[in-house]
Tab-separated table of C-alpha atoms and ligand atoms in Angstrom:
chain	number	residue	atom	x	y	z
A	1	UNK	CA	0.000	0.000	0.000
A	2	UNK	CA	1.435	3.407	-0.897
A	3	UNK	CA	1.368	6.032	1.814
A	4	UNK	CA	1.319	9.783	2.145
A	5	UNK	CA	5.088	9.718	2.602
A	6	UNK	CA	5.452	8.026	-0.794
A	7	UNK	CA	3.351	10.765	-2.356
A	8	UNK	CA	5.357	13.487	-0.596
A	9	UNK	CA	8.607	12.007	-1.815
A	10	UNK	CA	7.234	11.961	-5.379
A	11	UNK	CA	6.754	15.722	-4.926
A	12	UNK	CA	3.343	17.413	-4.698
A	13	UNK	CA	4.133	21.081	-5.206
A	14	UNK	CA	1.457	22.511	-7.481
A	15	UNK	CA	-0.257	19.115	-7.813
A	16	UNK	CA	-3.943	18.692	-7.077
A	17	UNK	CA	-4.486	16.216	-4.255
A	18	UNK	CA	-7.926	14.977	-3.197
A	19	UNK	CA	-8.096	13.963	0.479
A	20	UNK	CA	-11.065	11.984	1.837
A	21	UNK	CA	-11.329	12.923	5.503
A	22	UNK	CA	-13.899	12.011	8.150
A	23	UNK	CA	-15.069	15.392	9.416
A	24	UNK	CA	-18.392	14.057	10.699
A	25	UNK	CA	-18.459	16.010	13.950
A	26	UNK	CA	-21.296	16.524	16.427
A	27	UNK	CA	-22.966	19.924	15.993
A	28	UNK	CA	-25.306	21.989	18.125
A	29	UNK	CA	-26.878	24.231	15.466
A	30	UNK	CA	-23.771	25.431	13.653
A	31	UNK	CA	-21.497	25.079	16.703
A	32	UNK	CA	-19.097	22.122	16.678
A	33	UNK	CA	-19.395	20.457	20.090
A	34	UNK	CA	-16.356	18.221	19.607
A	35	UNK	CA	-13.673	18.875	16.991
A	36	UNK	CA	-11.739	15.640	17.557
A	37	UNK	CA	-12.178	14.387	14.005
A	38	UNK	CA	-11.124	17.736	12.540
A	39	UNK	CA	-7.969	17.720	14.665
A	40	UNK	CA	-7.257	14.118	13.701
A	41	UNK	CA	-7.425	15.102	10.017
A	42	UNK	CA	-4.909	17.933	10.318
A	43	UNK	CA	-1.565	16.049	10.115
A	44	UNK	CA	-2.220	14.690	6.617
A	45	UNK	CA	-3.714	17.894	5.255
A	46	UNK	CA	-0.994	20.038	6.824
A	47	UNK	CA	1.791	17.883	5.388
A	48	UNK	CA	0.305	18.371	1.915
A	49	UNK	CA	-0.203	22.119	2.380
A	50	UNK	CA	3.342	22.538	3.651
A	51	UNK	CA	4.606	20.691	0.585
A	52	UNK	CA	2.758	23.149	-1.675
A	53	UNK	CA	-0.040	20.857	-2.880
A	54	UNK	CA	-3.409	22.163	-4.007
A	55	UNK	CA	-5.579	20.294	-1.510
A	56	UNK	CA	-9.208	19.426	-2.112
A	57	UNK	CA	-10.914	17.750	0.849
A	58	UNK	CA	-14.029	15.595	0.474
A	59	UNK	CA	-16.046	14.712	3.565
A	60	UNK	CA	-19.571	14.037	4.782
A	61	UNK	CA	-21.607	15.278	7.711
A	62	UNK	CA	-24.454	13.204	9.115
A	63	UNK	CA	-26.871	11.393	6.867
A	64	UNK	CA	-28.628	13.914	4.583
A	65	UNK	CA	-31.058	12.493	2.049
A	66	UNK	CA	-28.871	12.793	-1.059
A	67	UNK	CA	-29.712	16.450	-1.655
A	68	UNK	CA	-28.463	19.768	-0.245
A	69	UNK	CA	-29.739	20.479	3.262
A	70	UNK	CA	-28.338	23.478	5.169
A	71	UNK	CA	-28.588	21.543	8.460
A	72	UNK	CA	-25.810	19.277	7.213
A	73	UNK	CA	-23.516	21.943	5.740
A	74	UNK	CA	-19.781	21.521	6.324
A	75	UNK	CA	-19.346	25.330	6.474
A	76	UNK	CA	-18.633	25.394	10.261
A	77	UNK	CA	-16.119	22.599	9.757
A	78	UNK	CA	-14.284	24.581	7.051
A	79	UNK	CA	-13.890	27.435	9.537
A	80	UNK	CA	-12.520	25.143	12.255
A	81	UNK	CA	-10.195	23.349	9.852
A	82	UNK	CA	-8.853	26.719	8.731
A	83	UNK	CA	-8.204	27.744	12.351
A	84	UNK	CA	-6.331	24.517	13.060
A	85	UNK	CA	-4.272	24.744	9.867
A	86	UNK	CA	-3.574	28.427	10.374
A	87	UNK	CA	-4.774	29.189	6.854
A	88	UNK	CA	-8.349	29.852	5.726
A	89	UNK	CA	-10.185	26.925	4.126
A	90	UNK	CA	-12.619	27.705	1.344
A	91	UNK	CA	-15.856	25.753	1.026
A	92	UNK	CA	-17.572	24.730	-2.175
A	93	UNK	CA	-16.469	23.732	-5.614
A	94	UNK	CA	-13.597	26.170	-6.143
A	95	UNK	CA	-10.088	25.079	-6.915
A	96	UNK	CA	-7.277	25.428	-4.426
A	97	UNK	CA	-4.121	27.388	-5.155
A	98	UNK	CA	-0.651	26.044	-4.322
A	99	UNK	CA	-0.414	25.291	-0.592
A	100	UNK	CA	-4.090	26.025	0.062
A	101	UNK	CA	-7.170	23.989	0.906
A	102	UNK	CA	-10.742	23.845	-0.362
A	103	UNK	CA	-13.311	21.703	1.426
A	104	UNK	CA	-16.036	20.364	-0.835
A	105	UNK	CA	-19.553	20.790	0.550
A	106	UNK	CA	-21.028	17.650	2.155
A	107	UNK	CA	-20.411	14.906	-0.395
A	108	UNK	CA	-23.607	13.140	0.729
A	109	UNK	CA	-25.627	16.027	-0.738
A	110	UNK	CA	-25.083	14.003	-3.926
A	111	UNK	CA	-27.162	10.809	-3.816
A	112	UNK	CA	-24.583	8.983	-5.918
A	113	UNK	CA	-22.091	9.037	-3.018
A	114	UNK	CA	-23.952	6.343	-1.088
A	115	UNK	CA	-25.730	4.685	-4.011
A	116	UNK	CA	-25.852	0.885	-4.119
A	117	UNK	CA	-25.533	1.156	-7.903
A	118	UNK	CA	-21.880	0.757	-8.938
A	119	UNK	CA	-22.316	2.841	-12.101
A	120	UNK	CA	-23.854	5.762	-10.204
A	121	UNK	CA	-21.013	5.798	-7.691
A	122	UNK	CA	-18.451	5.463	-10.477
A	123	UNK	CA	-19.921	8.517	-12.239
A	124	UNK	CA	-19.446	10.656	-9.129
A	125	UNK	CA	-15.976	9.185	-8.641
A	126	UNK	CA	-15.122	10.238	-12.229
A	127	UNK	CA	-16.188	13.795	-11.447
A	128	UNK	CA	-14.056	13.824	-8.306
A	129	UNK	CA	-11.081	12.265	-10.075
A	130	UNK	CA	-11.237	14.970	-12.762
A	131	UNK	CA	-10.491	17.535	-10.062
A	132	UNK	CA	-7.297	15.873	-8.818
A	133	UNK	CA	-4.033	14.165	-9.758
A	134	UNK	CA	-3.777	11.951	-6.661
A	135	UNK	CA	-6.059	10.605	-3.932
A	136	UNK	CA	-5.199	10.330	-0.232
A	137	UNK	CA	-7.557	8.246	1.874
A	138	UNK	CA	-7.531	9.541	5.439
A	139	UNK	CA	-11.130	9.221	6.656
A	140	UNK	CA	-10.674	6.205	8.875
A	141	UNK	CA	-14.193	6.511	10.328
A	142	UNK	CA	-15.667	5.914	6.897
A	143	UNK	CA	-13.372	3.227	5.379
A	144	UNK	CA	-16.035	0.570	6.077
A	145	UNK	CA	-18.301	2.327	3.583
A	146	UNK	CA	-18.177	1.336	-0.087
A	147	UNK	CA	-18.931	4.879	-1.185
A	148	UNK	CA	-17.864	6.998	-4.159
A	149	UNK	CA	-15.432	9.310	-2.338
A	150	UNK	CA	-14.051	6.511	-0.166
A	151	UNK	CA	-13.825	3.508	-2.463
A	152	UNK	CA	-14.635	4.194	-6.134
A	153	UNK	CA	-12.437	7.264	-6.525
A	154	UNK	CA	-9.377	5.290	-5.406
A	155	UNK	CA	-9.798	3.176	-8.533
A	156	UNK	CA	-9.533	6.266	-10.724
A	157	UNK	CA	-6.457	7.994	-9.293
A	158	UNK	CA	-3.034	7.071	-7.913
A	159	UNK	CA	-3.965	6.389	-4.278
A	160	UNK	CA	-2.203	6.664	-0.934
A	161	UNK	CA	-3.073	5.965	2.705
A	162	UNK	CA	-3.011	9.056	4.924
A	163	UNK	CA	-1.456	9.330	8.371
A	164	UNK	CA	-4.688	8.793	10.306
A	165	UNK	CA	-5.706	5.660	8.409
A	166	UNK	CA	-2.241	4.174	8.902
A	167	UNK	CA	-2.126	5.011	12.609
A	168	UNK	CA	-5.606	3.610	13.305
A	169	UNK	CA	-4.981	0.357	11.476
A	170	UNK	CA	-1.690	-0.120	13.305
A	171	UNK	CA	-3.317	0.174	16.749
A	172	UNK	CA	-6.311	-1.982	15.880
A	173	UNK	CA	-3.975	-4.735	14.655
A	174	UNK	CA	-2.955	-5.153	18.291
A	175	UNK	CA	-6.537	-6.185	19.011
A	176	UNK	CA	-6.506	-8.818	16.307
A	177	UNK	CA	-2.909	-10.096	16.207
A	178	UNK	CA	-1.626	-9.699	19.749
A	179	UNK	CA	-4.650	-10.108	21.954
A	180	UNK	CA	-4.517	-10.535	25.743
A	181	UNK	CA	-7.553	-12.147	27.377
A	182	UNK	CA	-10.111	-11.764	28.831
A	183	UNK	CA	-11.235	-9.686	25.855
A	184	UNK	CA	-14.335	-7.635	26.559
A	185	UNK	CA	-16.284	-5.586	24.008
A	186	UNK	CA	-18.846	-3.012	25.175
A	187	UNK	CA	-21.400	-1.794	22.653
A	188	UNK	CA	-23.984	0.950	22.829
A	189	UNK	CA	-25.001	3.940	20.750
A	190	UNK	CA	-27.841	4.454	18.336
A	191	UNK	CA	-26.646	3.042	14.975
A	192	UNK	CA	-28.314	-0.177	16.003
A	193	UNK	CA	-29.106	-1.779	12.658
A	194	UNK	CA	-25.569	-1.097	11.356
A	195	UNK	CA	-23.833	-2.472	14.386
A	196	UNK	CA	-26.004	-5.471	15.207
A	197	UNK	CA	-24.510	-6.996	12.082
A	198	UNK	CA	-21.025	-7.193	13.577
A	199	UNK	CA	-22.091	-9.115	16.656
A	200	UNK	CA	-22.291	-12.493	14.971
A	201	UNK	CA	-18.589	-12.383	14.095
A	202	UNK	CA	-17.577	-10.767	17.366
A	203	UNK	CA	-19.110	-13.718	19.216
A	204	UNK	CA	-16.359	-15.897	17.761
A	205	UNK	CA	-13.647	-13.598	19.145
A	206	UNK	CA	-14.632	-12.104	22.491
A	207	UNK	CA	-14.909	-13.570	25.969
A	208	UNK	CA	-17.571	-11.150	27.104
A	209	UNK	CA	-19.945	-8.738	25.383
A	210	UNK	CA	-21.623	-5.887	27.267
A	211	UNK	CA	-24.620	-4.358	25.520
A	212	UNK	CA	-25.983	-0.957	26.576
A	213	UNK	CA	-27.159	2.277	24.939
A	214	UNK	CA	-29.815	2.151	22.258
A	215	UNK	CA	-28.478	-1.255	21.256
A	216	UNK	CA	-29.785	-2.962	24.417
A	217	UNK	CA	-33.510	-2.757	23.733
A	218	UNK	CA	-33.535	-5.068	20.735
A	219	UNK	CA	-31.805	-7.635	22.972
A	220	UNK	CA	-34.258	-7.056	25.829
A	221	UNK	CA	-37.141	-7.483	23.400
A	222	UNK	CA	-35.556	-10.702	22.109
A	223	UNK	CA	-35.551	-11.922	25.712
A	224	UNK	CA	-39.287	-11.301	25.823
A	225	UNK	CA	-39.322	-7.947	27.639
A	226	UNK	CA	-41.416	-4.961	26.585
A	227	UNK	CA	-39.317	-1.847	25.961
A	228	UNK	CA	-41.961	0.924	25.712
A	229	UNK	CA	-40.857	3.732	23.397
A	230	UNK	CA	-37.144	2.844	23.576
A	231	UNK	CA	-35.002	2.562	20.448
A	232	UNK	CA	-35.905	-0.787	18.910
A	233	UNK	CA	-34.905	-2.572	15.727
A	234	UNK	CA	-38.105	-4.611	15.425
A	235	UNK	CA	-37.011	-6.397	12.225
A	236	UNK	CA	-33.847	-7.678	13.898
A	237	UNK	CA	-35.366	-9.102	17.084
A	238	UNK	CA	-35.284	-12.613	15.683
A	239	UNK	CA	-31.665	-12.298	14.564
A	240	UNK	CA	-30.750	-11.031	18.023
A	241	UNK	CA	-32.529	-13.983	19.639
A	242	UNK	CA	-30.126	-16.102	17.561
A	243	UNK	CA	-27.156	-14.158	18.997
A	244	UNK	CA	-28.359	-14.854	22.540
A	245	UNK	CA	-28.488	-18.548	21.782
A	246	UNK	CA	-25.158	-18.579	19.999
A	247	UNK	CA	-23.437	-16.712	22.827
A	248	UNK	CA	-24.671	-19.348	25.235
A	249	UNK	CA	-23.488	-22.202	23.015
A	250	UNK	CA	-20.053	-20.610	22.598
A	251	UNK	CA	-19.666	-19.807	26.285
A	252	UNK	CA	-19.491	-16.074	25.571
A	253	UNK	CA	-20.854	-14.077	28.470
A	254	UNK	CA	-23.424	-11.674	27.021
A	255	UNK	CA	-24.247	-9.043	29.630
A	256	UNK	CA	-27.419	-6.969	29.267
A	257	UNK	CA	-28.739	-4.105	31.403
A	258	UNK	CA	-30.723	-5.053	34.494
A	259	UNK	CA	-32.121	-1.557	34.960
A	260	UNK	CA	-32.545	1.611	32.892
A	261	UNK	CA	-33.492	5.261	33.311
A	262	UNK	CA	-36.966	5.317	31.792
A	263	UNK	CA	-37.971	8.798	30.604
A	264	UNK	CA	-41.298	10.304	29.564
A	265	UNK	CA	-39.768	11.749	26.400
A	266	UNK	CA	-36.507	12.403	24.538
A	267	UNK	CA	-35.504	15.651	26.222
A	268	UNK	CA	-32.794	16.912	28.592
A	269	UNK	CA	-35.310	17.646	31.345
A	270	UNK	CA	-37.589	14.636	30.764
A	271	UNK	CA	-39.104	13.161	33.900
A	272	UNK	CA	-37.488	9.793	34.534
A	273	UNK	CA	-37.083	6.965	36.995
A	274	UNK	CA	-34.991	3.854	37.475
A	275	UNK	CA	-36.894	0.734	36.414
A	276	UNK	CA	-35.907	-2.896	36.083
A	277	UNK	CA	-35.547	-4.023	32.477
A	278	UNK	CA	-38.455	-6.427	32.885
A	279	UNK	CA	-40.732	-3.567	33.929
A	280	UNK	CA	-40.259	-0.743	31.397
A	281	UNK	CA	-43.623	1.105	31.255
A	282	UNK	CA	-45.254	1.282	27.801
A	283	UNK	CA	-45.231	5.099	27.844
A	284	UNK	CA	-41.541	5.433	28.741
A	285	UNK	CA	-38.263	5.156	26.837
A	286	UNK	CA	-34.909	4.014	28.173
A	287	UNK	CA	-32.351	6.806	27.796
A	288	UNK	CA	-29.540	5.423	29.957
A	289	UNK	CA	-28.460	2.298	31.784
A	290	UNK	CA	-29.422	2.353	35.458
A	291	UNK	CA	-27.212	2.339	38.579
A	292	UNK	CA	-27.244	-1.446	39.078
A	293	UNK	CA	-26.184	-1.924	35.438
A	294	UNK	CA	-23.373	0.616	35.809
A	295	UNK	CA	-22.000	-1.416	38.698
A	296	UNK	CA	-22.505	-4.677	36.856
A	297	UNK	CA	-20.720	-3.415	33.721
A	298	UNK	CA	-17.835	-1.960	35.785
A	299	UNK	CA	-17.375	-5.339	37.496
A	300	UNK	CA	-17.381	-7.100	34.113
A	301	UNK	CA	-14.669	-4.733	32.870
A	302	UNK	CA	-12.501	-4.972	35.974
A	303	UNK	CA	-10.620	-8.189	35.122
A	304	UNK	CA	-10.348	-7.573	31.362
A	305	UNK	CA	-6.930	-7.482	29.734
A	306	UNK	CA	-8.256	-6.029	26.470
A	307	UNK	CA	-11.308	-3.807	26.062
A	308	UNK	CA	-12.930	-2.283	23.006
A	309	UNK	CA	-15.816	0.099	23.601
A	310	UNK	CA	-18.052	1.669	20.956
A	311	UNK	CA	-21.277	3.545	21.513
A	312	UNK	CA	-22.417	5.679	24.450
A	313	UNK	CA	-24.400	3.817	27.121
A	314	UNK	CA	-27.099	6.490	27.092
A	315	UNK	CA	-27.992	9.888	25.691
A	316	UNK	CA	-24.873	11.443	27.242
A	317	UNK	CA	-25.564	14.771	25.490
A	318	UNK	CA	-28.269	15.268	28.177
A	319	UNK	CA	-26.585	15.566	31.598
A	320	UNK	CA	-29.356	13.542	33.284
A	321	UNK	CA	-28.606	10.564	31.028
A	322	UNK	CA	-24.800	10.730	30.958
A	323	UNK	CA	-24.163	8.632	34.080
A	324	UNK	CA	-24.009	5.257	32.346
A	325	UNK	CA	-21.490	6.436	29.751
A	326	UNK	CA	-19.449	8.072	32.503
A	327	UNK	CA	-19.427	4.828	34.536
A	328	UNK	CA	-18.142	2.735	31.623
A	329	UNK	CA	-15.579	5.373	30.636
A	330	UNK	CA	-14.342	5.580	34.245
A	331	UNK	CA	-14.058	1.791	34.440
A	332	UNK	CA	-11.801	1.877	31.367
A	333	UNK	CA	-9.672	4.678	32.779
A	334	UNK	CA	-9.237	2.697	36.012
A	335	UNK	CA	-8.379	-0.511	34.174
A	336	UNK	CA	-4.818	-1.550	33.381
A	337	UNK	CA	-6.049	-3.422	30.289
A	338	UNK	CA	-5.295	-2.389	26.702
A	339	UNK	CA	-8.310	-0.118	26.217
A	340	UNK	CA	-9.609	1.253	22.930
A	341	UNK	CA	-12.639	3.500	22.623
A	342	UNK	CA	-13.919	4.102	19.108
A	343	UNK	CA	-16.582	6.181	17.407
A	344	UNK	CA	-17.317	9.834	16.758
A	345	UNK	CA	-19.766	10.160	19.618
A	346	UNK	CA	-17.979	7.823	22.017
A	347	UNK	CA	-14.725	9.773	21.652
A	348	UNK	CA	-16.666	13.027	21.988
A	349	UNK	CA	-18.337	11.670	25.148
A	350	UNK	CA	-14.973	10.858	26.737
A	351	UNK	CA	-13.879	14.450	26.216
A	352	UNK	CA	-17.231	16.039	27.083
A	353	UNK	CA	-17.297	14.168	30.390
A	354	UNK	CA	-13.845	15.512	31.191
A	355	UNK	CA	-12.090	12.145	31.301
A	356	UNK	CA	-8.362	12.157	30.628
A	357	UNK	CA	-7.623	11.158	27.041
A	358	UNK	CA	-4.441	9.460	28.215
A	359	UNK	CA	-6.577	7.221	30.430
A	360	UNK	CA	-7.198	5.110	27.316
A	361	UNK	CA	-4.631	3.196	25.281
A	362	UNK	CA	-6.204	4.559	22.090
A	363	UNK	CA	-9.149	6.747	21.157
A	364	UNK	CA	-10.184	5.837	17.642
A	365	UNK	CA	-12.030	8.176	15.291
A	366	UNK	CA	-14.005	5.248	13.885
A	367	UNK	CA	-16.802	3.316	15.570
A	368	UNK	CA	-18.352	1.227	12.821
A	369	UNK	CA	-15.012	1.084	10.971
A	370	UNK	CA	-13.190	-0.230	14.058
A	371	UNK	CA	-15.905	-2.762	14.769
A	372	UNK	CA	-15.796	-4.138	11.239
A	373	UNK	CA	-12.003	-4.310	11.418
A	374	UNK	CA	-12.225	-6.210	14.715
A	375	UNK	CA	-14.796	-8.659	13.403
A	376	UNK	CA	-12.252	-9.559	10.736
A	377	UNK	CA	-14.099	-8.026	7.804
A	378	UNK	CA	-12.218	-6.505	4.923
A	379	UNK	CA	-12.688	-2.730	4.916
A	380	UNK	CA	-13.460	-1.623	1.324
A	381	UNK	CA	-11.761	1.752	1.783
A	382	UNK	CA	-8.544	0.058	2.953
A	383	UNK	CA	-8.652	-2.895	0.575
A	384	UNK	CA	-8.921	-0.592	-2.434
A	385	UNK	CA	-5.661	1.101	-1.402
A	386	UNK	CA	-3.847	-2.227	-1.531
A	387	UNK	CA	-4.632	-2.863	-5.189
B	401	LIG	N1	-30.836	4.610	24.980
B	401	LIG	C1	-30.595	5.433	23.958
B	401	LIG	N2	-31.612	5.925	23.224
B	401	LIG	C2	-31.387	6.770	22.187
B	401	LIG	N3	-30.155	7.181	21.796
B	401	LIG	C3	-29.105	6.695	22.480
B	401	LIG	C4	-29.265	5.808	23.587
B	401	LIG	N4	-28.041	5.516	24.065
B	401	LIG	C5	-27.154	6.193	23.308
B	401	LIG	N5	-27.770	6.918	22.360
B	401	LIG	C6	-27.173	7.856	21.365
B	401	LIG	O1	-26.250	7.181	20.559
B	401	LIG	C7	-25.516	8.179	19.859
B	401	LIG	C8	-24.186	7.646	19.422
B	401	LIG	O2	-24.345	6.437	18.690
B	401	LIG	P1	-23.313	5.923	17.600
B	401	LIG	O3	-23.267	6.869	16.458
B	401	LIG	O4	-23.694	4.518	17.328
B	401	LIG	O5	-21.915	5.983	18.389
B	401	LIG	P2	-20.456	6.336	17.851
B	401	LIG	O6	-20.531	7.644	17.095
B	401	LIG	O7	-19.601	6.436	19.069
B	401	LIG	O8	-20.071	5.184	16.952
B	401	LIG	C9	-25.396	9.340	20.840
B	401	LIG	O9	-25.803	10.527	20.187
B	401	LIG	C10	-26.352	8.971	21.983
B	401	LIG	O10	-27.199	10.022	22.397
B	402	LIG	O1	-19.662	8.732	12.421
B	402	LIG	C1	-19.216	7.794	11.769
B	402	LIG	O2	-19.198	6.513	12.224
B	402	LIG	P1	-19.340	6.032	13.771
B	402	LIG	O3	-20.580	6.687	14.379
B	402	LIG	O4	-19.510	4.550	13.659
B	402	LIG	O5	-18.088	6.411	14.474
B	402	LIG	C2	-18.590	7.967	10.408
B	402	LIG	O6	-18.462	9.343	10.057
B	402	LIG	C3	-19.382	7.204	9.354
B	402	LIG	O7	-20.676	7.750	9.243
B	402	LIG	P2	-21.886	6.809	8.723
B	402	LIG	O8	-22.122	5.748	9.795
B	402	LIG	O9	-23.060	7.731	8.543
B	402	LIG	O10	-21.433	6.176	7.416
């Protein structure tokens, strides 16, 4: 696989370089609440700028519906990237001058970016490739996506792995090649349908699986519990029932919440109470794991030698529902295991809750990408760089 250093040694002054970055940051209106992914993208972009390249950055924000939507504009990200680089970053379709950067507007405003149709994605990739002489893949958080600006464009241009992609893959290899047991994976968050898919393969690798966050309710339902208005992937309940059975057969300890904070609605000041998971009222939704679960999860993390955690345990953005995420994060900080936390929101939560970043062995920018790497799947955005 060729790397950014190979490209730099070929010489990039005056050349047009397209960088795919993952700048998918959490926003409150147009205020970035955590700029971790922007900061993580700086080393690659800065190296190119310093070498005099004309840098064009492609990135996405959220999941717009394949058409422009001001809510998902990357404009605030261009401003922050400019501050971090110490040189203004233009946004839009313009071309960059030598040693300057233009950030393309949210690439997912074009429906072809995420299309399942190879020809549609290839057409967008052609348009992107026409704007550049080389492609640097540095959006680790998105390398599990077979999308036009991640995968297809690499087939059209000389391609190189950026610093972030290389660094992330190197750390995650420790979790696959040099694993100390017990190996515990904790999963939460809200991208339930995406991430349920990885569990089947993870069951062949882990000793213990802790399930919290929005992920837990599909499991609780599969166990026969009612979950009220909680996040539920109804069409995957049966599949999850299969996971429960398989975990038992394999001797994998699958640990589910025993209590949750059940709220009247999805709001920071929602009325809420602690309820057992077999007694969630029909008119309530679980927005965090409860105190008994926090203790249970901490005890299940205490003897681990390797831990991977993706997905907040509750809606940590609301102070009242941040306790579960804090408890798991604190258990990792306390642990002397090799600890990796991955995911845009999980990494943001660690920082928002004021936990020391050096309390973790590695904070990865990718949640889904890390999980798919750990389950042993080939990541399309990495594989394509090897060809
Ligand atoms: N019980 C829950 N109900 C609804 N949303 C939840 C729940 N628990 C966690 N979340 C939400 O999950 C989101 C993060 O999920 P996800 O994107 O899967 O994580 P990551 O970005 O770390 O990979 C957070 O915004 C958080 O509020
Ligand atoms: O936020 C991301 O992934 P993550 O929540 O799994 O860390 C990436 O930017 C990928 O976004 P996507 O899951 O909408 O493809």
